[in-house]
Amino acid sequence: MSEEVKVGEIVKFFAKPSVAAIKVTEGIKVGDELHYRGATTDFTEVVESMEVDNKKVAEAATGSLVGIKVGERVRPGDTVLKTS
């Protein structure tokens, strides 16, 4: 089993574009595999693109609020983990 490190928490989910707003607690970048986990959430996806302040970025630093397109619904309070 791969090791997982907490990298953030879901703040909000936008259903129409299917975007998760994540408060970053450890840096993340495009290409990272993230595991979204909560009471009813449990899936893993590779980050294909992300935005900070409506601008595409390749990485997001600790403390950033980032938007990442996701394939499934996430909920505020869900944990975001980076797999290695």
Coordinates of C-alpha atoms in Angstrom, one line a residue:
M1 CA 0.0 0.0 0.0
S2 CA 1.3 3.4 -0.9
E3 CA 2.0 6.1 1.8
E4 CA -0.4 9.0 2.0
V5 CA 0.2 12.5 3.3
K6 CA -2.5 15.1 4.0
V7 CA -2.1 18.0 1.7
G8 CA -5.4 19.8 2.2
E9 CA -9.1 20.0 2.9
I10 CA -12.2 20.6 0.7
V11 CA -13.7 24.0 1.4
K12 CA -16.4 24.0 -1.3
F13 CA -17.6 22.0 -4.3
F14 CA -18.9 23.6 -7.5
A15 CA -21.2 21.0 -9.2
K16 CA -21.6 22.5 -12.7
P17 CA -17.9 22.7 -13.6
S18 CA -17.2 19.8 -11.1
V19 CA -14.5 21.7 -9.3
A20 CA -13.2 21.2 -5.8
A21 CA -12.0 24.3 -3.8
I22 CA -9.1 23.0 -1.6
K23 CA -7.3 24.8 1.2
V24 CA -3.7 23.6 0.7
T25 CA -1.8 22.5 3.8
E26 CA 1.2 21.0 2.0
G27 CA 2.3 21.9 -1.6
I28 CA 0.7 20.1 -4.5
K29 CA 1.4 20.2 -8.3
V30 CA 0.0 19.0 -11.6
G31 CA 0.7 15.3 -12.0
D32 CA 0.3 14.5 -8.3
E33 CA -2.1 11.7 -7.4
L34 CA -4.6 12.9 -4.8
H35 CA -6.9 10.7 -2.7
Y36 CA -10.2 12.4 -1.7
R37 CA -11.6 10.9 1.5
G38 CA -14.6 11.7 3.7
A39 CA -17.7 10.1 5.3
T40 CA -19.2 9.3 1.8
T41 CA -16.2 10.2 -0.4
D42 CA -13.4 7.9 -1.4
F43 CA -11.6 8.1 -4.7
T44 CA -8.2 8.8 -6.2
E45 CA -7.3 11.0 -9.3
V46 CA -4.3 12.6 -10.9
V47 CA -4.3 16.4 -10.9
E48 CA -4.6 17.4 -14.6
S49 CA -4.9 21.1 -14.1
M50 CA -5.5 23.6 -11.2
E51 CA -6.2 27.3 -10.7
V52 CA -5.4 29.9 -8.1
D53 CA -7.3 33.1 -8.4
N54 CA -8.7 32.0 -11.8
K55 CA -5.2 31.6 -13.3
K56 CA -3.8 28.2 -14.3
V57 CA -0.9 27.1 -12.2
A58 CA 1.5 24.2 -12.2
E59 CA 1.8 24.0 -8.4
A60 CA 0.1 25.4 -5.3
A61 CA 1.9 26.4 -2.1
T62 CA 0.9 25.8 1.5
G63 CA -1.9 28.2 2.4
S64 CA -3.2 28.6 -1.1
L65 CA -6.9 28.2 -2.0
V66 CA -6.8 26.1 -5.2
G67 CA -9.5 24.9 -7.6
I68 CA -9.1 21.4 -9.1
K69 CA -11.4 19.7 -11.6
V70 CA -12.6 16.4 -10.1
G71 CA -14.5 13.4 -11.6
E72 CA -16.7 12.8 -8.6
R73 CA -18.5 14.9 -5.9
V74 CA -16.6 16.0 -2.9
R75 CA -17.9 17.6 0.3
P76 CA -16.7 20.4 2.5
G77 CA -14.5 19.0 5.2
D78 CA -13.3 16.0 3.1
T79 CA -9.6 15.3 3.5
V80 CA -7.2 15.5 0.5
L81 CA -4.2 13.2 0.6
K82 CA -1.3 12.9 -1.8
T83 CA -0.2 9.3 -2.5
S84 CA 3.4 8.3 -3.1

